[in-house]
Amino acid sequence: SPNVRPVVPPEAPQELEHGIQVTGDEGDIVRIGEDVHIAQGEVVPGDVVAVSADISVDGEVKGDVVTTSGDIELGPTAKVSGDVVAVFGDIKMADGAQVDGEVMTTDLSGKHVIIKEKGGKAEVTPPVNPEKQKEAEQQAKLAMTGQAVAYKISLFAPQAKDVRLTGSFINWDPKGIEMTRGDDGTWRTTYAFPPGTHLYKFIVDGKAIADPDVPEKQVSDGMGGYATQLVVASKAGWNTVPIRFSLARPDAKDVRVTGSFNDWNPEGIKMTKDEQGTWSVLVPIAPGYVTYKFYIDGEWGPDPDVAEKVDDGKGGFATPFTVKAPKAMFQLKGGVSAPERAGTNFSPAFDYNRVDGVYVAFILSNKTNVFPMPRFYLEGGHSWRRDRWLYSFELEQPLIPKFMLSIGGSFYDKTDTYDKEIISDGENVFVASFLKRDYRDYFDRRGVTGFATLRPLPHHMLKVYYASDEYRPLETKAHAAIFRHNADFPPNPHNGNQICYNPVSGITTCDLIELKSMGLNYEFDSRDSKGTPSSGIWARLGSEWAGRDFGGDLDFTRYTADLRTYNRVTDKQKVALRLAAGGLIIPANSHCGCVPGPEYFFPKLFYVGGIGTLPGYGFKEFQGTHMLLMNAEYVYFLSGGKGVLFFVDGGDARGQGESTQDVFDSMKIKFDAGVGFRIESAGSNALTLGVAKRLDDTDRDLVVTVRATRPF
């Protein structure tokens, strides 16, 4: 475009001691990252432009003086023929300083604060709030250095009289951030968010609401309502490039420019006419594709000197233009952004349970999503009671970017359990170390696994694997706890005596089981939050085939299905439902053709009862080869994330080798119901106090549970 040109061209920047010097038009001085000083008596025939740097003038500048994310100081002998503009910065003018053009600063929204109009007095109109100006400058500096990303936030509310933005990023300040209403009824503002997950709301005429345009991203705000989730990824080198718009119209009286770079502000940005009749203005614009229009004496239209035009979406046309970024401003070392380079984590781990006693380990993991770098997980630690070093290592290598197709494998020698969904790690460590209770069954697992994973679409995952494992029974060996010193830990597993343990000889009497199996798992997850979901579906289907044809000790086929749905009825009401089923088919030639008895160790059975399943019944009270489970809960939030909970559950597990149809025909579904009190925090888990009552025997006592996580 002949009327739009970058003041900072991207070609051949010269590195200075503290910054970069870029060659501009003849007579211009352009610096990136290094301050500029025009000494008394020095004359600059063109413009003086600085990016992320300060400018001080004691001499004469025949063009404009512009800085982005920096300050401008004009001394008593300074003389500037053009405009003086500080984008996200301060301007100080000493007595005696002469400026023929306008003096202005620009905030994050692109709105100009006029300090001195052309030919007018040097006074601020309107007055600048020092606190807001300081905050805007701080935000701008964060955005310029890549420590934050500026987002344009908008809400269509033509009837509203006052709209503000608030959220977790400003500690839910009830005053919020002021938004500006456009002629189209859309309220807009710009805010620089640091990388991470944020929650935001609009305050419309005093009433707080989540963003109505993205209901799929609404989550609990922890205060009994809902907010909208915004995930901000780090964007290194977030900068703007000063762009000069110009238009030769000697007879025009008022010329302005507006575009996508300032949310099509209907007031536009005023342009200044020189002696030759050319109107121009400098505008800082983020690199990328933009469109713009000129306002000429009351009429908006595309650039009349440019043939290319595009639909502006409002029944008219605009002119397109691409702002190119100087390479020096956007170059990434190693081609990887900072968060991706920092994907490797090293941390300690601790556990306390009835078979290991104290378990202390260290974990090294990398969950990067940068192709072709792999993900890995390494854990190594020592079991105090087993007096054994344990380890686990897994590696996943992407074959297609974003891990849409990957292969991997793992090898391990560890204390394992299938009960992690019943109770969280933190909850189990607490009850084991304080109350001498353990709600998990454990086994020793040693082997290798290979797998391939397909993620063809968002939320979907398909995984196929082959595992060669040795399972060994484990005894209860821990005895210590802070309270209940005279009590004993329950046996491992919970279904009776110590498995394979001879009390006379004091040794285990059954051998390990070697299982070689293939499996296929499918998962769909569209939940808006992992800890406190308000909407979405989580579905998992799994199948596993084990056989002596593979070289293992047992033959069986195991199927599992788990469907969970979360629904927000209103801002104060949530409903969650779960339906789960499982089946284990053991052929007649596997041992006795039935579930192995206590003389055998077999970890593949299904259990129902107690926390996580039927809280009104005993823990793992029902077991068998087949399982059905149904859970439903309703929460009504009062205030501050505090709500009343009502729930009902049903399920059973049974089967000792009958056919699948016979097992389900013989099932006697047990039901319980209860009430509770829940406190939810945005983005985290829920603290729940519940009281449950089994419905098949009303004489039984109420069961009280306290959970730090949701039951499902």
XYZ file of C-alpha atoms in Angstrom:
712
model
C 0.000 0.000 0.000
C 1.438 3.406 -0.915
C -0.267 4.931 2.111
C 0.755 2.389 4.766
C 4.363 1.650 5.494
C 6.283 0.240 8.438
C 8.516 2.731 10.171
C 10.616 -0.225 11.350
C 11.428 -2.266 8.222
C 12.447 -5.860 8.962
C 15.527 -5.947 6.787
C 19.098 -6.073 8.111
C 18.894 -4.724 11.664
C 22.220 -3.653 13.124
C 22.993 -4.997 16.613
C 24.138 -2.379 19.115
C 25.659 -2.856 22.545
C 22.277 -2.601 24.269
C 19.770 -2.972 21.432
C 19.178 -2.857 17.691
C 19.346 -0.080 15.143
C 17.125 -0.405 12.065
C 17.608 1.567 8.874
C 14.524 3.654 8.127
C 13.842 6.391 5.631
C 16.582 8.910 5.001
C 17.023 11.085 8.038
C 15.137 8.771 10.439
C 16.554 7.343 13.665
C 15.013 3.960 14.640
C 16.180 1.969 17.671
C 14.923 -1.230 19.337
C 15.891 -1.755 22.951
C 18.348 1.161 23.166
C 17.570 4.666 24.416
C 17.865 7.627 22.027
C 19.234 11.074 22.990
C 19.169 14.076 20.692
C 21.701 16.518 22.116
C 21.343 20.274 22.150
C 22.336 21.677 18.743
C 21.770 18.306 16.981
C 19.230 18.338 14.118
C 17.394 15.189 12.958
C 15.825 15.734 9.493
C 13.342 12.832 9.869
C 11.515 10.889 12.590
C 12.882 9.514 15.863
C 11.315 6.134 16.739
C 12.176 3.813 19.638
C 10.731 0.413 20.573
C 10.990 -0.634 24.226
C 13.283 2.325 24.881
C 13.250 5.962 26.073
C 13.778 9.097 24.016
C 15.186 12.371 25.323
C 15.359 15.450 23.106
C 17.355 18.612 23.757
C 17.936 19.372 20.067
C 15.659 19.639 17.018
C 13.591 16.907 15.307
C 11.936 17.885 12.010
C 9.665 14.810 12.042
C 7.758 12.871 14.700
C 9.046 11.528 18.033
C 7.461 8.133 18.868
C 8.252 5.451 21.428
C 6.531 2.152 22.210
C 6.790 0.981 25.822
C 9.106 3.811 26.755
C 9.145 7.418 28.017
C 9.791 10.694 26.204
C 11.471 13.694 27.840
C 11.627 17.047 26.043
C 14.180 19.465 27.453
C 13.860 23.292 27.526
C 15.736 23.585 24.217
C 13.826 20.799 22.432
C 11.998 21.557 19.198
C 9.785 18.997 17.386
C 8.060 19.825 14.091
C 5.777 16.777 14.126
C 3.872 14.789 16.744
C 5.175 13.428 20.051
C 3.596 10.053 20.904
C 4.365 7.673 23.792
C 2.598 4.311 23.471
C 2.316 2.908 27.008
C 4.701 5.522 28.360
C 5.047 8.958 29.988
C 5.819 12.293 28.364
C 7.607 15.079 30.249
C 7.842 18.541 28.705
C 10.072 21.197 30.217
C 9.203 24.884 30.033
C 10.472 26.178 26.718
C 10.019 22.938 24.777
C 8.317 23.513 21.407
C 6.061 20.970 19.664
C 4.235 21.957 16.469
C 2.093 18.811 16.339
C 0.133 16.905 18.944
C 1.491 15.428 22.172
C -0.298 12.268 23.267
C -0.021 8.949 25.063
C -1.870 5.748 24.101
C -3.330 3.174 26.472
C -3.857 -0.565 25.881
C -7.256 -0.097 24.230
C -5.731 2.112 21.541
C -7.436 5.210 22.953
C -5.389 8.405 22.783
C -4.961 10.712 25.765
C -4.260 14.150 24.332
C -1.713 16.100 26.346
C -1.362 18.962 23.884
C -3.444 19.577 20.811
C -1.892 21.114 17.768
C -1.713 24.819 18.446
C -3.342 24.345 21.870
C -2.251 24.472 25.472
C -0.143 21.788 27.131
C -2.737 20.309 29.472
C -4.168 16.813 29.775
C -7.685 16.294 28.395
C -9.175 14.243 30.021
C -7.091 13.986 33.222
C -5.046 10.804 33.512
C -5.589 8.618 36.584
C -2.012 8.008 37.808
C -2.833 4.533 39.170
C -4.534 3.417 35.958
C -1.759 4.915 33.859
C 0.849 3.058 35.913
C -1.107 -0.190 35.576
C -1.416 0.310 31.812
C 2.318 0.926 31.519
C 3.098 -2.178 33.575
C 0.767 -4.281 31.427
C 2.300 -2.919 28.270
C 5.824 -3.720 29.409
C 4.786 -7.271 30.310
C 3.156 -7.700 26.919
C 6.148 -6.253 25.105
C 8.579 -8.654 26.802
C 6.422 -11.733 26.226
C 5.539 -12.057 29.912
C 1.880 -11.397 29.082
C -0.444 -11.504 26.087
C -2.849 -8.674 25.315
C -6.394 -9.902 24.656
C -9.259 -7.865 23.265
C -12.377 -8.665 25.302
C -15.827 -7.680 24.004
C -19.496 -8.138 24.899
C -22.543 -7.243 22.818
C -24.886 -5.512 25.280
C -26.627 -2.587 23.510
C -29.088 -1.964 26.363
C -26.458 -1.897 29.114
C -25.423 1.354 30.745
C -22.226 0.128 32.418
C -20.105 -2.949 31.606
C -16.902 -3.940 33.374
C -14.502 -6.878 33.284
C -13.402 -8.752 36.405
C -11.821 -12.102 37.173
C -9.240 -14.141 39.006
C -6.432 -12.041 37.473
C -7.522 -9.026 39.584
C -8.740 -11.035 42.601
C -12.370 -10.604 41.519
C -12.289 -6.849 42.138
C -15.992 -5.822 42.222
C -15.137 -2.505 40.573
C -13.645 -4.348 37.629
C -11.997 -2.894 34.559
C -13.973 -0.274 32.641
C -15.126 -1.202 29.145
C -15.959 1.217 26.332
C -19.235 1.049 24.396
C -19.127 1.314 20.617
C -21.873 2.622 18.340
C -22.793 -0.990 17.465
C -23.650 -1.754 21.096
C -20.488 -3.786 21.715
C -18.454 -3.049 24.829
C -14.695 -3.520 24.492
C -11.482 -3.420 26.469
C -7.980 -4.827 26.231
C -6.074 -6.536 29.019
C -2.626 -8.137 29.150
C -2.932 -11.580 30.752
C 0.101 -13.481 32.052
C 0.415 -17.046 30.717
C -1.793 -19.535 32.558
C -5.464 -20.298 33.176
C -7.712 -17.400 34.152
C -11.395 -16.981 34.952
C -13.324 -13.869 33.964
C -16.809 -12.375 34.196
C -18.652 -9.332 32.927
C -20.335 -6.967 35.374
C -23.354 -5.695 33.441
C -25.170 -2.907 35.264
C -24.038 -4.337 38.591
C -24.828 -8.002 37.800
C -21.954 -10.445 37.229
C -22.363 -12.936 34.366
C -20.124 -15.398 32.535
C -19.355 -14.769 28.872
C -22.606 -15.818 27.099
C -20.832 -16.318 23.769
C -18.691 -19.256 24.963
C -20.930 -21.438 27.199
C -18.723 -24.457 26.580
C -15.898 -22.758 28.538
C -17.926 -21.867 31.630
C -16.759 -23.379 34.938
C -17.533 -22.913 38.611
C -16.184 -19.657 40.012
C -15.960 -21.114 43.519
C -18.541 -18.611 44.755
C -21.741 -20.377 43.792
C -21.768 -19.051 40.250
C -19.958 -19.519 36.967
C -17.176 -17.790 35.108
C -15.516 -18.231 31.739
C -12.169 -19.985 31.481
C -9.377 -18.416 29.432
C -6.148 -20.320 28.809
C -3.309 -17.963 27.868
C -0.280 -19.519 26.218
C 3.038 -17.722 26.384
C 3.868 -15.738 23.272
C 7.479 -14.677 23.313
C 8.252 -11.369 21.638
C 4.790 -9.796 21.796
C 5.491 -6.373 20.286
C 3.965 -3.748 18.079
C 5.414 -2.109 14.992
C 4.895 1.659 14.395
C 3.027 2.016 11.080
C 2.549 5.330 9.245
C -0.797 5.835 7.503
C -0.784 8.638 4.928
C -3.250 10.063 2.420
C -2.773 12.998 0.003
C -5.952 15.089 0.274
C -5.000 18.817 0.291
C -8.610 20.014 0.250
C -9.851 17.768 3.085
C -10.625 19.312 6.465
C -10.790 16.176 8.685
C -9.077 12.852 7.956
C -8.915 9.871 10.341
C -8.076 6.179 10.197
C -9.559 3.165 11.970
C -9.336 -0.585 11.535
C -9.116 -4.021 13.052
C -6.067 -2.903 15.061
C -8.237 -0.685 17.312
C -11.486 -2.698 17.197
C -12.868 -0.342 14.548
C -13.142 2.554 16.976
C -15.843 4.750 15.367
C -14.035 7.933 16.435
C -10.929 6.848 14.576
C -7.413 8.202 14.991
C -6.883 11.779 13.915
C -4.347 12.417 11.148
C -2.223 15.558 10.664
C -1.809 17.452 7.363
C 1.607 18.729 6.291
C 2.479 21.673 4.026
C 2.098 19.523 0.894
C -1.465 18.509 1.857
C -0.651 14.938 2.913
C -2.419 13.620 6.011
C -0.486 11.119 8.146
C -0.310 9.484 11.558
C 1.831 6.857 13.298
C -0.046 3.900 14.825
C 1.553 1.011 16.769
C 0.122 -2.284 15.414
C 0.853 -5.873 16.355
C 2.322 -7.914 13.465
C -0.243 -9.782 11.382
C -3.118 -9.267 8.956
C -5.121 -6.068 9.479
C -7.777 -4.115 7.621
C -8.386 -0.368 7.751
C -10.542 2.514 6.497
C -10.127 6.263 6.120
C -12.594 8.919 7.338
C -12.608 11.857 4.934
C -14.806 14.821 5.869
C -17.651 12.718 7.273
C -17.461 9.600 5.111
C -15.789 6.263 5.872
C -14.343 4.185 3.072
C -11.415 2.004 1.978
C -8.105 3.505 0.965
C -8.948 5.329 -2.298
C -5.396 4.926 -3.595
C -5.326 1.106 -3.204
C -7.192 -1.171 -5.613
C -7.375 -4.238 -3.308
C -10.489 -4.283 -1.120
C -12.167 -6.803 1.182
C -15.630 -7.095 2.693
C -15.702 -5.354 6.083
C -18.591 -7.545 7.318
C -20.879 -4.523 7.678
C -22.038 -4.046 4.127
C -19.003 -2.065 3.016
C -15.365 -2.502 2.107
C -11.994 -2.080 3.816
C -8.369 -2.202 2.709
C -6.192 -5.159 3.772
C -2.607 -4.863 4.910
C -0.070 -7.241 6.501
C 2.200 -5.900 9.240
C 5.528 -7.705 9.138
C 7.533 -8.252 12.312
C 11.226 -7.369 12.470
C 13.080 -10.636 12.876
C 15.138 -9.216 15.709
C 11.972 -8.673 17.746
C 10.536 -12.146 17.270
C 13.466 -14.528 16.983
C 13.161 -17.534 19.344
C 16.310 -19.231 20.553
C 16.323 -22.857 19.493
C 12.960 -22.427 17.789
C 11.106 -23.341 20.998
C 9.207 -21.015 23.287
C 10.122 -20.715 26.955
C 7.236 -22.768 28.404
C 8.019 -25.621 26.027
C 11.688 -25.573 26.988
C 10.660 -25.656 30.655
C 8.546 -28.809 30.249
C 10.858 -31.049 32.316
C 10.035 -31.273 36.009
C 11.911 -32.899 38.874
C 10.109 -33.364 42.190
C 9.987 -35.598 45.271
C 7.089 -37.981 45.968
C 5.779 -39.476 49.198
C 3.295 -42.222 50.051
C 2.220 -44.126 53.118
C 0.164 -47.317 52.853
C -0.290 -50.619 54.654
C 2.091 -52.686 52.470
C 4.966 -50.232 51.847
C 4.771 -48.239 55.019
C 6.760 -45.125 54.096
C 7.566 -44.783 50.408
C 9.885 -41.953 49.296
C 10.672 -41.381 45.620
C 11.791 -38.826 43.058
C 9.991 -38.144 39.784
C 11.488 -36.776 36.567
C 8.922 -36.059 33.857
C 8.492 -34.132 30.646
C 5.015 -33.500 29.235
C 6.071 -31.286 26.348
C 3.927 -31.160 23.220
C 6.713 -30.147 20.830
C 7.177 -32.406 17.833
C 9.284 -34.536 17.539
C 10.328 -34.429 21.214
C 9.024 -37.378 23.282
C 7.214 -37.346 26.601
C 8.617 -39.383 29.445
C 8.008 -40.230 33.087
C 10.607 -41.695 35.448
C 9.956 -42.563 39.089
C 12.358 -44.247 41.475
C 12.014 -44.763 45.206
C 12.341 -47.029 48.225
C 9.656 -48.958 50.116
C 10.473 -48.966 53.831
C 8.455 -52.021 54.895
C 9.124 -54.053 51.768
C 12.797 -53.053 51.994
C 12.914 -52.819 48.222
C 13.839 -50.271 45.586
C 10.984 -49.659 43.137
C 10.913 -47.919 39.768
C 8.726 -47.072 36.784
C 9.667 -45.589 33.417
C 7.458 -44.665 30.438
C 8.349 -43.077 27.102
C 5.917 -41.854 24.422
C 7.246 -40.811 21.012
C 5.001 -38.788 18.653
C 4.889 -39.845 15.003
C 2.615 -36.929 14.043
C 2.641 -33.429 15.618
C 0.473 -32.798 18.687
C 0.730 -36.519 19.526
C -2.119 -37.346 17.145
C -0.323 -40.657 16.585
C 2.336 -41.918 18.969
C 4.004 -45.105 20.134
C 5.593 -45.881 23.451
C 6.524 -48.349 26.091
C 7.181 -48.749 29.788
C 8.924 -51.069 32.207
C 8.402 -51.200 35.948
C 8.814 -52.926 39.280
C 6.358 -51.206 41.609
C 3.631 -51.438 44.199
C 0.465 -51.068 42.154
C -3.300 -50.768 42.717
C -6.491 -50.588 40.655
C -8.225 -48.388 43.245
C -6.881 -44.929 42.414
C -10.293 -43.760 41.238
C -11.925 -44.799 44.506
C -9.802 -42.445 46.566
C -7.135 -39.884 45.699
C -3.475 -40.188 46.695
C -3.678 -37.342 49.202
C -6.848 -38.659 50.860
C -5.446 -42.178 51.257
C -2.135 -40.963 52.681
C -4.071 -38.888 55.217
C -6.350 -41.668 56.474
C -3.509 -44.221 56.490
C -1.034 -42.062 58.411
C -3.551 -40.487 60.809
C -6.363 -43.031 61.233
C -4.732 -46.343 60.264
C -7.208 -46.952 57.455
C -6.337 -47.849 53.869
C -8.915 -47.824 51.064
C -6.788 -49.482 48.417
C -5.727 -53.046 47.649
C -2.152 -53.535 46.490
C -0.020 -55.980 44.527
C 3.535 -56.124 43.267
C 3.701 -55.666 39.506
C 6.799 -56.235 37.392
C 6.923 -56.240 33.611
C 6.867 -54.304 30.359
C 4.139 -52.723 28.246
C 4.135 -51.469 24.673
C 1.403 -49.261 23.249
C 0.217 -47.116 20.355
C -2.073 -44.129 20.854
C -4.297 -42.376 18.324
C -5.811 -38.931 19.014
C -7.611 -38.155 15.722
C -9.897 -35.416 17.093
C -10.050 -33.174 20.159
C -11.375 -35.029 23.231
C -10.915 -38.486 21.620
C -8.191 -41.038 22.376
C -7.777 -44.664 21.262
C -5.035 -46.818 22.765
C -3.958 -50.388 22.012
C -1.357 -52.145 24.160
C 0.393 -55.420 24.919
C 1.555 -56.161 28.482
C 3.715 -58.898 29.947
C 3.387 -58.714 33.743
C 4.166 -60.657 36.888
C 1.695 -60.084 39.738
C 2.723 -60.948 43.290
C 0.553 -60.788 46.425
C 1.621 -58.386 49.173
C 1.124 -58.573 52.920
C 0.053 -55.855 55.311
C 3.277 -54.844 57.027
C 2.725 -51.289 58.262
C 1.705 -50.756 61.892
C 2.281 -47.083 62.695
C -0.227 -44.240 62.639
C -0.624 -40.961 64.495
C -3.930 -42.071 66.041
C -5.631 -45.435 66.751
C -2.437 -47.041 68.036
C -4.231 -50.166 69.268
C -5.977 -50.819 65.941
C -4.600 -52.842 63.050
C -4.570 -52.090 59.370
C -7.051 -54.238 57.412
C -5.636 -57.233 55.536
C -4.531 -56.834 51.935
C -6.782 -57.242 50.034
C -9.967 -56.277 51.864
C -11.909 -59.430 50.975
C -10.844 -61.537 53.967
C -7.679 -63.047 55.391
C -4.205 -62.102 54.324
C -4.067 -63.442 50.792
C -1.903 -66.554 50.391
C -0.659 -66.184 53.963
C -0.101 -69.174 56.275
C -0.367 -67.968 59.910
C 1.408 -71.092 61.185
C 4.539 -70.848 59.060
C 4.342 -67.072 58.725
C 5.137 -67.132 55.022
C 3.185 -66.643 51.814
C 2.049 -69.900 50.265
C 1.012 -69.049 46.704
C 3.201 -68.195 43.760
C 3.123 -65.198 41.507
C 0.767 -65.004 38.539
C 2.199 -64.263 35.106
C -0.256 -62.497 32.805
C 0.284 -61.697 29.160
C -2.532 -59.665 27.709
C -3.640 -57.347 24.930
C -5.958 -54.421 25.470
C -7.939 -51.748 23.660
C -9.126 -48.567 25.400
C -11.200 -45.644 24.115
C -11.725 -42.367 25.964
C -13.809 -39.276 25.257
C -13.370 -36.294 27.578
C -15.090 -32.944 27.016
C -15.271 -31.807 30.656
C -14.687 -28.139 31.299
C -12.708 -28.923 34.468
C -11.032 -32.063 35.775
C -11.622 -31.332 39.451
C -15.034 -29.620 39.537
C -16.691 -30.107 36.126
C -19.864 -28.167 35.400
C -20.464 -29.443 31.886
C -19.225 -32.104 29.527
C -18.996 -35.867 29.115
C -16.366 -38.365 30.186
C -16.733 -41.805 28.605
C -14.323 -44.733 28.778
C -14.577 -48.157 27.180
C -11.981 -50.860 27.767
C -11.324 -54.473 26.896
C -8.503 -56.839 27.853
C -7.729 -60.340 26.580
C -5.344 -62.638 28.452
C -4.551 -66.214 27.593
C -2.141 -69.028 28.022
C -1.736 -68.921 24.248
C 0.210 -65.709 24.888
C 2.377 -67.525 27.441
C 0.564 -66.429 30.624
C -0.916 -68.446 33.472
C -4.598 -67.470 33.102
C -7.245 -67.101 30.412
C -9.855 -64.363 30.749
C -11.604 -61.556 28.917
C -12.455 -58.374 30.786
C -14.737 -55.544 29.642
C -15.371 -52.185 31.316
C -17.594 -49.212 30.497
C -17.896 -45.923 32.372
C -20.079 -43.003 31.251
C -20.254 -39.734 33.205
C -22.135 -36.568 32.307
C -22.061 -33.172 33.988
C -24.738 -30.540 33.458
C -25.248 -27.004 34.692
C -29.003 -26.486 35.087
C -28.757 -22.865 36.240
C -26.034 -20.673 37.731
C -26.767 -22.267 41.116
C -27.672 -25.850 40.163
C -25.560 -28.723 38.873
C -26.430 -32.353 38.120
C -23.931 -35.186 37.622
C -24.701 -38.752 36.522
C -22.606 -41.910 36.169
C -23.353 -45.353 34.742
C -20.645 -48.029 34.923
C -20.566 -51.730 34.130
C -17.960 -54.466 33.957
C -17.699 -58.115 33.038
C -15.006 -60.748 33.546
C -15.290 -63.960 31.532
C -13.124 -66.877 32.704
C -13.242 -70.001 30.509
C -13.700 -73.449 32.039
C -10.120 -74.494 31.337
C -8.718 -71.689 33.510
C -8.208 -73.218 36.967
C -11.681 -74.400 38.022
C -13.552 -72.318 35.461
C -14.596 -69.904 38.184
C -13.225 -67.040 40.197
C -9.992 -68.166 41.843
C -10.520 -68.680 45.558
C -8.478 -67.379 48.500
C -5.696 -69.850 47.697
C -5.039 -67.883 44.533
C -4.083 -64.282 44.021
C -6.247 -62.580 41.364
C -6.457 -58.740 41.074
C -8.977 -58.446 38.216
C -12.279 -58.766 40.131
C -14.879 -55.999 40.449
C -15.873 -54.456 43.779
C -18.814 -52.292 44.849
C -19.469 -50.655 48.200
C -18.152 -47.791 50.314
C -16.585 -44.503 49.221
C -16.479 -43.896 45.504
C -19.298 -46.370 44.724
C -22.040 -46.990 47.352
C -21.117 -44.841 50.369
C -24.025 -46.197 52.469
C -22.539 -49.717 52.449
C -19.356 -51.332 53.692
C -16.155 -50.781 51.773
C -15.929 -53.325 48.918
C -18.815 -55.216 50.491
C -19.754 -56.841 47.173
C -17.351 -58.507 44.722
C -17.546 -60.698 41.671
C -16.938 -61.133 38.000
C -19.652 -58.668 36.962
C -20.609 -55.217 38.166
C -23.273 -52.553 37.691
C -23.089 -49.099 39.243
C -25.246 -45.972 39.018
C -24.634 -42.619 40.735
C -26.568 -39.360 40.628
C -26.000 -36.129 42.526
C -27.633 -32.713 42.578
C -25.957 -29.627 44.047
C -27.650 -26.337 44.870
C -25.132 -23.580 45.556
C -25.930 -21.017 48.215
C -23.014 -18.560 48.022
C -19.240 -18.466 47.874
C -18.974 -21.912 46.278
C -20.871 -23.493 49.165
C -23.724 -25.804 48.213
C -26.178 -28.383 49.496
C -25.761 -31.860 47.997
C -28.374 -34.580 47.418
C -27.358 -37.964 46.026
C -28.634 -41.475 45.295
C -26.600 -44.539 44.304
C -27.324 -48.075 43.159
C -25.207 -51.061 42.257
C -24.050 -54.606 42.847
C -21.148 -56.921 42.041
C -21.449 -60.695 41.946
C -20.692 -63.816 39.932
C -18.710 -66.993 40.517
C -18.404 -68.414 37.032
C -22.006 -68.291 35.817
C -22.818 -67.062 32.351
C -23.054 -63.323 31.915
C -26.819 -63.468 31.513
C -27.216 -65.598 34.666
C -25.065 -63.215 36.656
C -27.025 -60.101 35.685
C -30.319 -61.940 36.273
C -29.201 -62.795 39.787
C -28.024 -59.297 40.646
C -29.833 -57.547 43.443
C -29.203 -53.864 43.034
C -28.619 -52.131 46.367
C -29.544 -48.484 46.827
C -28.503 -45.718 49.165
C -29.327 -42.018 49.397
C -28.003 -39.079 51.308
C -27.376 -35.391 51.727
C -24.234 -33.358 52.163
C -22.496 -30.012 52.106
C -19.923 -29.140 49.448
C -17.390 -26.348 49.014
C -15.957 -25.895 45.528
C -13.002 -23.791 44.480
C -12.619 -22.689 40.873
C -10.368 -25.057 38.951
C -9.686 -27.345 41.941
C -11.311 -30.189 43.803
C -14.307 -30.127 46.110
C -14.516 -30.640 49.873
C -17.640 -32.647 50.684
C -19.249 -33.716 53.954
C -21.867 -36.391 53.242
C -24.295 -38.546 55.210
C -25.541 -41.712 53.467
C -28.206 -44.261 54.359
C -28.602 -47.713 52.823
C -32.197 -48.308 51.761
C -32.416 -52.113 52.049
C -31.946 -52.094 55.838
C -33.178 -48.964 57.574
C -31.934 -50.204 60.946
C -28.318 -49.759 59.888
C -26.450 -46.683 61.103
C -25.873 -43.640 58.971
C -22.494 -43.494 57.249
C -20.645 -40.160 57.427
C -17.878 -39.432 54.926
C -15.560 -36.481 54.384
C -13.991 -36.239 50.939
C -11.422 -33.840 49.491
C -12.386 -34.867 45.939
C -15.601 -35.548 44.075
C -16.823 -39.176 44.224
C -16.948 -39.193 40.416
